[in-house]
Short mmCIF file of C-alpha atoms in Angstrom, two decimals:
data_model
loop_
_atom_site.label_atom_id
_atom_site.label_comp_id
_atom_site.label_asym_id
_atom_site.label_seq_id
_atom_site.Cartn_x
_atom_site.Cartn_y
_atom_site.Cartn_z
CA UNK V 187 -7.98 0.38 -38.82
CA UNK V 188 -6.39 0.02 -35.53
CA UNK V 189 -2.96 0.02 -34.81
CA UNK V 190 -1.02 -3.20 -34.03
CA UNK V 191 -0.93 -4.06 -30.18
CA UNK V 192 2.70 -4.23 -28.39
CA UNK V 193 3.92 -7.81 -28.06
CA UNK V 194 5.10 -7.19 -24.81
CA UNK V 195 3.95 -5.81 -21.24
CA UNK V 196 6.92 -3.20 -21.48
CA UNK V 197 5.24 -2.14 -24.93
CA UNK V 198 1.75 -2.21 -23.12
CA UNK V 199 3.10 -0.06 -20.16
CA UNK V 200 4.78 2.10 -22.87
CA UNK V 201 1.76 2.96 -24.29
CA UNK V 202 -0.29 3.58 -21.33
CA UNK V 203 2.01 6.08 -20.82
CA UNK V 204 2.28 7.93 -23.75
CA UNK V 205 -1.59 7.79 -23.34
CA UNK V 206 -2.07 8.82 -20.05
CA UNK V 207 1.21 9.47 -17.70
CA UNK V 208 0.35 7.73 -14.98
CA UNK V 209 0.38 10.20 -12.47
CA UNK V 210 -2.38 12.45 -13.99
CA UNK V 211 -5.53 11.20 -11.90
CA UNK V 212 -8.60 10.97 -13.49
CA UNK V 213 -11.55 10.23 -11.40
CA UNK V 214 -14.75 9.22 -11.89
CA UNK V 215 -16.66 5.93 -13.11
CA UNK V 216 -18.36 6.55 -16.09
CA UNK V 217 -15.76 5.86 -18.58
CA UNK V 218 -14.67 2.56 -17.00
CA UNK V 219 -18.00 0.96 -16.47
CA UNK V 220 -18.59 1.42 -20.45
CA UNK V 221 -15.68 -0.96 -21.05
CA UNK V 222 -16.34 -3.17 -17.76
CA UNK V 223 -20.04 -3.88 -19.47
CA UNK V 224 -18.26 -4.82 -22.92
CA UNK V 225 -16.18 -6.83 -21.06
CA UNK V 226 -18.43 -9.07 -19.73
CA UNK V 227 -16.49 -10.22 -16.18
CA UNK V 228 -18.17 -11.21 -12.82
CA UNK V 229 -16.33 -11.14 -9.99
CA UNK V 230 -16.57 -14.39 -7.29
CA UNK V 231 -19.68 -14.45 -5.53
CA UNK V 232 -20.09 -13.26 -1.96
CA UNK V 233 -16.01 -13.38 -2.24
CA UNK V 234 -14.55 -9.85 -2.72
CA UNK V 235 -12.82 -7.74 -0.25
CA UNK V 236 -11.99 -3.89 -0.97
CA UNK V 237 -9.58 -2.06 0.85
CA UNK V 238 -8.96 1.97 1.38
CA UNK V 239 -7.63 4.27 3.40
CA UNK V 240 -4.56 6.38 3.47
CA UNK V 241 -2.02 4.47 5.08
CA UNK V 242 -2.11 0.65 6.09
CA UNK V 243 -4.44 -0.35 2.91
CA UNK V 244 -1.15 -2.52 1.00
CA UNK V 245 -0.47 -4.50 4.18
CA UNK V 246 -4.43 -5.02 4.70
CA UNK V 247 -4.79 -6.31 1.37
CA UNK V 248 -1.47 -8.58 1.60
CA UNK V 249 -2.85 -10.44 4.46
CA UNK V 250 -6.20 -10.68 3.68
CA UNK V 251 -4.55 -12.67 0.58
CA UNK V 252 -2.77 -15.00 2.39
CA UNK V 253 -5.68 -15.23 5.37
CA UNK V 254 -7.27 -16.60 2.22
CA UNK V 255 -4.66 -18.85 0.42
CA UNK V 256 -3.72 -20.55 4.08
CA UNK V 257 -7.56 -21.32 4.29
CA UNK V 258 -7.54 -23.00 1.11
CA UNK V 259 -9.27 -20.54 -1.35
CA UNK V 260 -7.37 -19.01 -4.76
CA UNK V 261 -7.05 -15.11 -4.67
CA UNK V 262 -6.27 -12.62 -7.10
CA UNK V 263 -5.22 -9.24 -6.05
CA UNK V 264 -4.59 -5.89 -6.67
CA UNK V 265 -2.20 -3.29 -5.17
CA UNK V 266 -1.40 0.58 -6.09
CA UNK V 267 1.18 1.38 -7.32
CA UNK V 268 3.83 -0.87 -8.24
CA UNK V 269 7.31 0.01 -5.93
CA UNK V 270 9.70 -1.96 -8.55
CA UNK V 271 7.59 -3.74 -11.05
CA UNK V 272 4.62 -3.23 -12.58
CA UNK V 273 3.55 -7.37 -12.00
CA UNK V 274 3.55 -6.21 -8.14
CA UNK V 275 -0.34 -4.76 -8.79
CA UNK V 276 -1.19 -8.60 -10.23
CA UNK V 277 -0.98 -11.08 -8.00
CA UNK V 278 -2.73 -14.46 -8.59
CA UNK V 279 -2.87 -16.91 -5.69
CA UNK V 280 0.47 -15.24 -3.68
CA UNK V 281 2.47 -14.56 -6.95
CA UNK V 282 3.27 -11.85 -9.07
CA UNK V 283 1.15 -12.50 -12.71
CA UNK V 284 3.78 -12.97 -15.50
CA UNK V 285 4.29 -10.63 -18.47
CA UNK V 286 2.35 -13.21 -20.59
CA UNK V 287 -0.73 -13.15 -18.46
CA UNK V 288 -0.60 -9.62 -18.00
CA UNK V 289 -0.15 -8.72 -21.88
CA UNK V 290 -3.21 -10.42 -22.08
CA UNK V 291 -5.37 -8.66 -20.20
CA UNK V 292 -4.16 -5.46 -21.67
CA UNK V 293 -4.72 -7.03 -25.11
CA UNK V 294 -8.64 -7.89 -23.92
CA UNK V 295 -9.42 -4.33 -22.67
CA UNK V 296 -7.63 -2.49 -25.57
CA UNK V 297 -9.74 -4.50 -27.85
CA UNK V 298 -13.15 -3.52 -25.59
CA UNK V 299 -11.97 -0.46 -25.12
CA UNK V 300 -13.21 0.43 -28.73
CA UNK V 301 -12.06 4.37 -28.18
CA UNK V 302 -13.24 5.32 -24.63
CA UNK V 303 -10.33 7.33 -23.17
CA UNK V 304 -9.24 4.79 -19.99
CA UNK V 305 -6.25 6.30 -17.74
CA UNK V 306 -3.40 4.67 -17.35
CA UNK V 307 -5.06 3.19 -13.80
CA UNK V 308 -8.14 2.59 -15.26
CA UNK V 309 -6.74 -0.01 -18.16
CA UNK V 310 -4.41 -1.39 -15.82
CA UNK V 311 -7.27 -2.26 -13.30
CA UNK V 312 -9.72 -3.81 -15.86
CA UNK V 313 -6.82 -5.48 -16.67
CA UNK V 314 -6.07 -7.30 -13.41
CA UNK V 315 -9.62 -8.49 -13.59
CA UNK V 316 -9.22 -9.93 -17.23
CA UNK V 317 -6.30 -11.94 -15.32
CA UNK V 318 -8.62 -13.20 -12.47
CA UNK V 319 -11.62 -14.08 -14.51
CA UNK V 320 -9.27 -15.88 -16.74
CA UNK V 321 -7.89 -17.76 -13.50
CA UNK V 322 -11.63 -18.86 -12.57
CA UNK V 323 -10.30 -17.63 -8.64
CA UNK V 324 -12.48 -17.93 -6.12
CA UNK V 325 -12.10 -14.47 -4.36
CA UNK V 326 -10.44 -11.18 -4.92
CA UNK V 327 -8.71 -8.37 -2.79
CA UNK V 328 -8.70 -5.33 -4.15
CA UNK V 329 -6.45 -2.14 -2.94
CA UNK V 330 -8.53 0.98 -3.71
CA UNK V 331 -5.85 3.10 -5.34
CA UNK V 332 -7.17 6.90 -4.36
CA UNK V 333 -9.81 7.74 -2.38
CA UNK V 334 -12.90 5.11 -2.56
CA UNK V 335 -16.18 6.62 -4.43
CA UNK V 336 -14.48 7.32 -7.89
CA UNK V 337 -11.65 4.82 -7.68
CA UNK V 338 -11.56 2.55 -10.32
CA UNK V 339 -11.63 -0.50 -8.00
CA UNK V 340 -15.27 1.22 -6.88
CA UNK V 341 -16.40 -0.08 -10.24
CA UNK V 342 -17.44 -3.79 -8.31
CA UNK V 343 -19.29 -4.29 -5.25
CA UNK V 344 -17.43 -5.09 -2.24
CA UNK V 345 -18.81 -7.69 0.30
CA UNK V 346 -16.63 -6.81 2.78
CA UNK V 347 -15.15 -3.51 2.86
CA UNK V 348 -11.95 -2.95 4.97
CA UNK V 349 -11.23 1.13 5.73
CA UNK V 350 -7.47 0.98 7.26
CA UNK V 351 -7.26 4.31 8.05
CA UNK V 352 -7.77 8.18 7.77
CA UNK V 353 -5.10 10.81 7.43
CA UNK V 354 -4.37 14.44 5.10
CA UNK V 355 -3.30 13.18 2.01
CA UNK V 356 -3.98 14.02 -1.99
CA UNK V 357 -6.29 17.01 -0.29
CA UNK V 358 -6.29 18.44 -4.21
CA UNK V 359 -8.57 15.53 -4.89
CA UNK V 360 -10.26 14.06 -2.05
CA UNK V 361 -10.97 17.27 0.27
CA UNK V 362 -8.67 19.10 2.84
CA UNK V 363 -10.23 17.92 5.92
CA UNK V 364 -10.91 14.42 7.61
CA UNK V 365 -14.09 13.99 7.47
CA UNK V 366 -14.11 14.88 3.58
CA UNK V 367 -11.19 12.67 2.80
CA UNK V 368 -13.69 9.64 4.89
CA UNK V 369 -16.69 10.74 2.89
CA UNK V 370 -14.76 10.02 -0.20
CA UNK V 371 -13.38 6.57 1.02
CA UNK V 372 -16.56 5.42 2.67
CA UNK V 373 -17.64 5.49 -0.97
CA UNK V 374 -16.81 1.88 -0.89
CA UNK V 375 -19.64 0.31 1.34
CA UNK V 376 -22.43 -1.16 -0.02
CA UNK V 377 -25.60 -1.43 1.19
CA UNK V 378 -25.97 -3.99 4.29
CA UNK V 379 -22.76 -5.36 3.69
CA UNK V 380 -19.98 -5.01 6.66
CA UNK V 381 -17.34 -2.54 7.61
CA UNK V 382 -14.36 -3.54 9.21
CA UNK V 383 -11.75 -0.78 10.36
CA UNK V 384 -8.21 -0.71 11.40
CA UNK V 385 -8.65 2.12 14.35
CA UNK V 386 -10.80 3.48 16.09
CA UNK V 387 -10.50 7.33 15.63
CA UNK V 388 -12.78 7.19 12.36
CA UNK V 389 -14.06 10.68 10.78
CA UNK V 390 -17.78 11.30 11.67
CA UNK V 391 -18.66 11.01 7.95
CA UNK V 392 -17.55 7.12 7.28
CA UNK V 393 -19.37 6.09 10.70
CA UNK V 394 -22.60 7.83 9.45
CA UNK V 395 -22.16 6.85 6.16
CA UNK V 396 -21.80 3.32 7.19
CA UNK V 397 -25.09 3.34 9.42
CA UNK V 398 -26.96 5.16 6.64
CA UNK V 399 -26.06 2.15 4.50
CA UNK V 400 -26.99 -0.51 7.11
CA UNK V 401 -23.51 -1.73 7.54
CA UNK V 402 -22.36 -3.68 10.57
CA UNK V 403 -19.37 -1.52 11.79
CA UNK V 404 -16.25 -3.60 13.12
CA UNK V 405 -14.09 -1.72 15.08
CA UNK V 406 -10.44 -2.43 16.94
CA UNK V 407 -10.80 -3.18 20.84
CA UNK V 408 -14.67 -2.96 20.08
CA UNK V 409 -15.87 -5.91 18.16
CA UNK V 410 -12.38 -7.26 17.79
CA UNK V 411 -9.34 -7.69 19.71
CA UNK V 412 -5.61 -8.67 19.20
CA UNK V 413 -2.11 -8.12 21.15
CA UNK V 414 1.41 -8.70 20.17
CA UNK V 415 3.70 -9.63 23.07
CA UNK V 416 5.94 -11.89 23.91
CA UNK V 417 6.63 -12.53 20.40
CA UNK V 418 3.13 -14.22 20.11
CA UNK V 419 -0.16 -12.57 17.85
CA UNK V 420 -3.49 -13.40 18.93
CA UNK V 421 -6.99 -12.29 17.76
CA UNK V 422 -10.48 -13.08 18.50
CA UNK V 423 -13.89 -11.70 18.39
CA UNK V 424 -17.67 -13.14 18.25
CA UNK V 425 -19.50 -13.23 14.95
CA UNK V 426 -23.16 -14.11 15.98
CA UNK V 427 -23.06 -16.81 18.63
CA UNK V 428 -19.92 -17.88 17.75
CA UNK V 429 -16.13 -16.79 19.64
CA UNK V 430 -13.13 -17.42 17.54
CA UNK V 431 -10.46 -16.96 19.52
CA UNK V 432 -6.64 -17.12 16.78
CA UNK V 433 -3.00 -17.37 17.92
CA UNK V 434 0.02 -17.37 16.51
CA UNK V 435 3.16 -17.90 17.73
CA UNK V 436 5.03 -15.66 15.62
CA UNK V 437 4.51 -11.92 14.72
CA UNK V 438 2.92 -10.40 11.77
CA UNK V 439 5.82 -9.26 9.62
CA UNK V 440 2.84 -6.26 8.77
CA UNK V 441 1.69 -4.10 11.66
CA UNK V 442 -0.54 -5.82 13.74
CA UNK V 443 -3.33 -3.53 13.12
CA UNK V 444 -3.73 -3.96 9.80
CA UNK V 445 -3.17 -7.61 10.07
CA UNK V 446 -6.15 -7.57 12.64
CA UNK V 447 -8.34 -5.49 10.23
CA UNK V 448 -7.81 -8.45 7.75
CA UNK V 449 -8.36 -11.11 9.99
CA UNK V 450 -11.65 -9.71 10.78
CA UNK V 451 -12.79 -8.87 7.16
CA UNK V 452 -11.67 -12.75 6.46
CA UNK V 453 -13.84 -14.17 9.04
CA UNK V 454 -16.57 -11.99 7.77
CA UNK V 455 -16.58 -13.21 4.04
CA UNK V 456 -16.12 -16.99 4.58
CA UNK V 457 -17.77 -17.83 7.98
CA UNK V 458 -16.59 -17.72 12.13
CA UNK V 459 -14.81 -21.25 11.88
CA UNK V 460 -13.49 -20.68 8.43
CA UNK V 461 -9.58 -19.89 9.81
CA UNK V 462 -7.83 -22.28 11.69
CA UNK V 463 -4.66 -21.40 13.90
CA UNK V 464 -2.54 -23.05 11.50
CA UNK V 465 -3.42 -20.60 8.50
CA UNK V 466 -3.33 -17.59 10.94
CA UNK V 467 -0.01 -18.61 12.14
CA UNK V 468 1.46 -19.30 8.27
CA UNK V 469 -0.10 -15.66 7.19
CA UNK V 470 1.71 -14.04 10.19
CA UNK V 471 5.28 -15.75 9.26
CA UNK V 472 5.13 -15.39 5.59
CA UNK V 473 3.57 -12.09 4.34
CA UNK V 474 6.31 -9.59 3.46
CA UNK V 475 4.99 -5.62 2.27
CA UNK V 476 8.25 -4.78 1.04
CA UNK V 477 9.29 -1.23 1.68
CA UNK V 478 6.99 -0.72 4.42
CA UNK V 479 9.10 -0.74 7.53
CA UNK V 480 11.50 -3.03 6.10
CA UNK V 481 14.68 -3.72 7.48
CA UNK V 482 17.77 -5.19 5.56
CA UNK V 483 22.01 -5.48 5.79
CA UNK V 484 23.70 -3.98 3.44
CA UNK V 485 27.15 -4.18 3.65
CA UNK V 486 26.62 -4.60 7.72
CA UNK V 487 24.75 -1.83 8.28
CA UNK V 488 21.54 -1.32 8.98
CA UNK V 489 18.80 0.00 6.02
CA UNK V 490 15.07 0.44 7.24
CA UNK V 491 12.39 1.53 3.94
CA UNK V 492 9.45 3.22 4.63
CA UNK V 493 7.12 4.58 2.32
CA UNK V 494 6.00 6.61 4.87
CA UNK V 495 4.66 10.04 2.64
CA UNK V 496 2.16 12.20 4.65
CA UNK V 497 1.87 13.07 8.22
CA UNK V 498 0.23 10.43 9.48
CA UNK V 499 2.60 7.81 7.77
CA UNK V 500 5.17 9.50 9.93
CA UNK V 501 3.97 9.28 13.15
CA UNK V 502 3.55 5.45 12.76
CA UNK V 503 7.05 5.32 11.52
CA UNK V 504 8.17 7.16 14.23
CA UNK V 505 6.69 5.11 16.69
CA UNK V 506 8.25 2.19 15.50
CA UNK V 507 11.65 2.97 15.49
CA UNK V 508 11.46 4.36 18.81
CA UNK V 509 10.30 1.23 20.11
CA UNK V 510 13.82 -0.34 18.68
CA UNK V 511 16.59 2.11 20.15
CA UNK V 512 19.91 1.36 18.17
CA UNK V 513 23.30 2.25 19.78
CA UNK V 514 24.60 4.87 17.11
CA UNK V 515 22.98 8.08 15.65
CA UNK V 516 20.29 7.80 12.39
CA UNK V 517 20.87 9.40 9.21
CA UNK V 518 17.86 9.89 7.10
CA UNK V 519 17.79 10.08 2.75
CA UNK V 520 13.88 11.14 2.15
CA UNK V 521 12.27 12.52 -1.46
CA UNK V 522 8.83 14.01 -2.24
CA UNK V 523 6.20 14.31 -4.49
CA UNK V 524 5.51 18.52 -5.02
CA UNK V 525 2.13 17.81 -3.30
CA UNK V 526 2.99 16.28 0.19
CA UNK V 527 3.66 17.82 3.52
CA UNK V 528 7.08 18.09 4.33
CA UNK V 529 6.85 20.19 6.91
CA UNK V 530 3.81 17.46 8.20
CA UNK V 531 5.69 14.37 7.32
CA UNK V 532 9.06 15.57 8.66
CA UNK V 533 7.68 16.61 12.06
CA UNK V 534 7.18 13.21 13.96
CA UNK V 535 10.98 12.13 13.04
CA UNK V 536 12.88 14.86 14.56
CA UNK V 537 13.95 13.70 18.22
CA UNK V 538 14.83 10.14 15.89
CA UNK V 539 17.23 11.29 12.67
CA UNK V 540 20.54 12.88 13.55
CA UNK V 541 21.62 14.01 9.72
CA UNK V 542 19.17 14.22 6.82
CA UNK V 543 19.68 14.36 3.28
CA UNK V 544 16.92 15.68 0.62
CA UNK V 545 17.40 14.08 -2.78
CA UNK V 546 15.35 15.14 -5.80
CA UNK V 547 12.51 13.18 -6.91
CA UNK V 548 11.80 12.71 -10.87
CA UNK V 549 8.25 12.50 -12.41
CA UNK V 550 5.74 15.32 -13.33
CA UNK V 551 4.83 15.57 -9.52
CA UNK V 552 8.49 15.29 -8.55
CA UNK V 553 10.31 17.58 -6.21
CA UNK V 554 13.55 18.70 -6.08
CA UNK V 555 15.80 18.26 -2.92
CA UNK V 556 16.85 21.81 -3.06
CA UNK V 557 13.18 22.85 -2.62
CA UNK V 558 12.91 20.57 0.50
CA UNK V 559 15.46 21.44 2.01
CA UNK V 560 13.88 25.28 2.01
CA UNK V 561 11.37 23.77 3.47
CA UNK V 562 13.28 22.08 6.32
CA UNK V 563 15.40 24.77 7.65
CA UNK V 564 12.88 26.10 9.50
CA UNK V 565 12.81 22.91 11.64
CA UNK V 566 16.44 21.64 11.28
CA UNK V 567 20.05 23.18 11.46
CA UNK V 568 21.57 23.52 8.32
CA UNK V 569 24.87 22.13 9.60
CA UNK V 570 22.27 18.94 9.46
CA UNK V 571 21.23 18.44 6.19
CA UNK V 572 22.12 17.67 2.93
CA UNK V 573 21.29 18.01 -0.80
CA UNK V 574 21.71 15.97 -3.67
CA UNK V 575 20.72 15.34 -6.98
CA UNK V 576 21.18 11.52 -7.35
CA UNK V 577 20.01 9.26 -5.13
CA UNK V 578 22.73 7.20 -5.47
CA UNK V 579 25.34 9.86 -4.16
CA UNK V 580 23.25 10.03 -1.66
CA UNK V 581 23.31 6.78 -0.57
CA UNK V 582 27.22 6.55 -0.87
CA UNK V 583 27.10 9.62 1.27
CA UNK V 584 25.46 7.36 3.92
CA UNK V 585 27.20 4.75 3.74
CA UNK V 586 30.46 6.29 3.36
CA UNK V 587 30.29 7.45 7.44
CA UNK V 588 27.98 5.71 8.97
CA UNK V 589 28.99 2.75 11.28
CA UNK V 590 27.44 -1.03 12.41
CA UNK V 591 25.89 0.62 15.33
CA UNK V 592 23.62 3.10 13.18
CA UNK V 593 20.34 3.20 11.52
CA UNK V 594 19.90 4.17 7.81
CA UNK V 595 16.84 5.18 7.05
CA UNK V 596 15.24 5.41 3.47
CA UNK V 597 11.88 6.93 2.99
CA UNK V 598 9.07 9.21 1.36
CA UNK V 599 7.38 8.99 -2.23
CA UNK V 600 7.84 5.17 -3.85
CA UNK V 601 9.97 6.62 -6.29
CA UNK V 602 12.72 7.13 -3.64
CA UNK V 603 12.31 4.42 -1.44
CA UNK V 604 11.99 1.99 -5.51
CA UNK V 605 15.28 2.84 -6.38
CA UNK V 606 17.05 3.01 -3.21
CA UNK V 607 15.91 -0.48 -3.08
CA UNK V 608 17.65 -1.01 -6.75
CA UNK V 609 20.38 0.39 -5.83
CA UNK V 610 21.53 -1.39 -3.05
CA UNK V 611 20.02 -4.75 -4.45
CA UNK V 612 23.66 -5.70 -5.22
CA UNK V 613 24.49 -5.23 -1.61
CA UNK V 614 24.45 -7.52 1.62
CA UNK V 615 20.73 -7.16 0.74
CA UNK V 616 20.59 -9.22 -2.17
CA UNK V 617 22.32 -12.14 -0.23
CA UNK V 618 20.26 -12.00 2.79
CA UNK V 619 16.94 -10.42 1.90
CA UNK V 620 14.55 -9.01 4.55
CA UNK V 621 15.43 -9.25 8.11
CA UNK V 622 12.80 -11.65 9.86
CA UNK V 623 12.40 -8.79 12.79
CA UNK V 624 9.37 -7.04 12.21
CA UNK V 625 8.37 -3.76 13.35
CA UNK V 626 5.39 -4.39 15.67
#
């Protein structure tokens, strides 16, 4: 007989848990297709756009979802992992799915689940699309959660595929190189359907894969164009024989390159005339990633998140807040998982943070402070670091001497930058919310 099913998503999320903790990875296809099949879902027609790629994918997906809302479709999507809530990975048409809806969709795979051993991921991801089917939604955007070929996303065809970027990250899984971590995320394309990608310097292996497959490649400053200045966006390309030309006169609160990549992958599923200047200019103003370069005021200082957590992550980060010098110095609180970079990640922000502090991070792949900081001294005085346990004394640390005229800057594994965010949620922050001045 099988046990009674929790009445509630935390009792859902519970048991998922206790199944499979949710950072044990568990690749591969075979088990989820078995329950997909008893499941019986379709996804939309023509209408479903998958995203990978190891940094830029969330902010992709975002504004592909509201490229889609502002042109009058319904969207469901998914994003990996959650940064406060689990809801975040459910949205249906712009909002977070509620605990009801979601419940539900756990309750529909458990019962077609029938014994085969899902991960944590794998249930949660079959049951997003219980939600969408249920919603009758015309098209969904889907956030590949690690690597492409044997992600659990994988499991549907996408008509558009959208490849952000390529960078050294979770080399225990998807290869220690660039080109193998591309092989692995080019698993995504489908036969003649198109590419779109968010820079040009793509591994060999995704641009052969891609031509192997038949796929129209669509590449930055190649087949599309954009600029930010002058606090305007614009975008245009030619699909066929037709130019669309898109302008906004705001900036993308995302980076511009990844709100590009979506543009493109937008005009490709629903047509060259299907976005008109007024959607492009609404998805620009109101599409929020939140702890992805976000900046806040707590308590009159200045807080910038970042979930920046591998090399490459860095160097964008770094990039950005060089392009908005601050008067004062920068003091930096950054955790990481046990298999990231430090050394890598740390790198690109040297000439930027004056003071750092390491703070442990909790989990099974967690990583104490005290072990980063051995990492670090080879790179940074220790007169300019410290070490803490809680992230909270940490963050009163920070606070405690730092001044209107610096920057305070929060990053590394979600866990860190998550409750930093809780922390200080009963700040200036949770009066004022985001600051409208995007990074771009």
């Amino acid at each position: 007989m099988q046990p009674p099913s929790p009445d509630s998503l935390a009792g859902w999320l519970a048991l998922l848990e206790r199944r499979h903790p949710e950072a044990v990875f568990r690749l591969g296809l075979e088990r989820i297709s078995k329950v997909w099949r008893r499941l019986g879902l379709s996804p939309p027609a023509g209408r479903l756009i998958s995203v990978a790629g190891t940094n830029g994918k969330g902010s992709c997906t975002l504004f592909c979802e509201a490229i889609l809302k502002e042109a009058g479709l319904s969207v469901g999507t998914t994003l990996s992992p959650h940064l406060d809530r689990f809801n975040e990975r459910i949205r249906i048409n712009g909002h977070e799915a509620s605990d009801e809806t979601i419940s539900a969709g756990m309750a529909a795979v458990e019962q077609a689940r029938r014994g085969v051993d899902l991960s944590y991921f794998e249930h949660a991801i079959l049951s997003a699309f219980c939600c969408f089917d249920q919603a009758k939604l015309d098209a969904w955007v889907l956030e590949v959660g690690l690597g492409g070929r044997l992600d659990a996303v994988n499991l549907v065809d996408a008509d558009v595929a959208i490849i952000s970027t390529i960078g050294i990250d979770h080399t225990k899984w998807l290869g220690d190189s660039r080109e193998a971590i591309g092989r692995e995320k080019a698993g995504i394309l489908r036969t003649g359907n198109p590419l779109v990608c968010g820079n040009l310097n793509m591994p060999n292996s995704v641009m052969e894969r891609a031509a192997d497959l038949g796929c129209r490649t669509y590449l930055p400053k190649k087949q599309y164009e954009f600029c930010s200045t002058d606090g305007c966006f614009r975008f245009n390309t030619v699909i066929g024989s037709y130019s669309v030309e898109l302008h906004s006169d705001a900036l993308p609160l995302v980076a511009a390159e990844n709100a590009a990549a979506a543009t493109m992958a937008c005009l490709l599923l629903m047509g060259a005339g299907s976005i008109s200047d007024a959607a492009f200019d609404s998805a620009c103003r109101r599409v929020r990633n939140p702890g992805r370069l976000e900046e806040r005021r707590v308590d009159e200082l200045n807080v910038v998140f970042d979930l920046a957590h591998n090399p490459q992550a860095s160097e964008f980060l770094s990039g950005q807040l060089t392009r908005k010098p601050i008067g004062g110095v920068t003091r930096a609180i950054c955790g990481f998982l046990s298999d990231k970079d430090v050394v890598g990640i740390m790198m690109p922000l040297l000439e930027l943070v004056d003071e750092w502090a390491f703070v442990d991070t909790p989990g099974a792949r967690g990583r104490s402070g005290g072990e980063v900081a051995r990492l670090a001294e080879s790179l940074i005085s220790s007169r300019s670091f410290r070490v803490y346990e809680r992230l909270d004394a940490a963050i009163a640390w920070m606070k405690g001497v730092s001044c209107a005229s610096d920057r305070l800057l929060v990053f590394g594994s979600f866990a860190t930058v998550g409750e930093a965010r809780r922390i200080l949620q009963d700040g200036e922050c949770a009066r004022h919310g985001s600051s409208d001045a995007a990074f771009n």
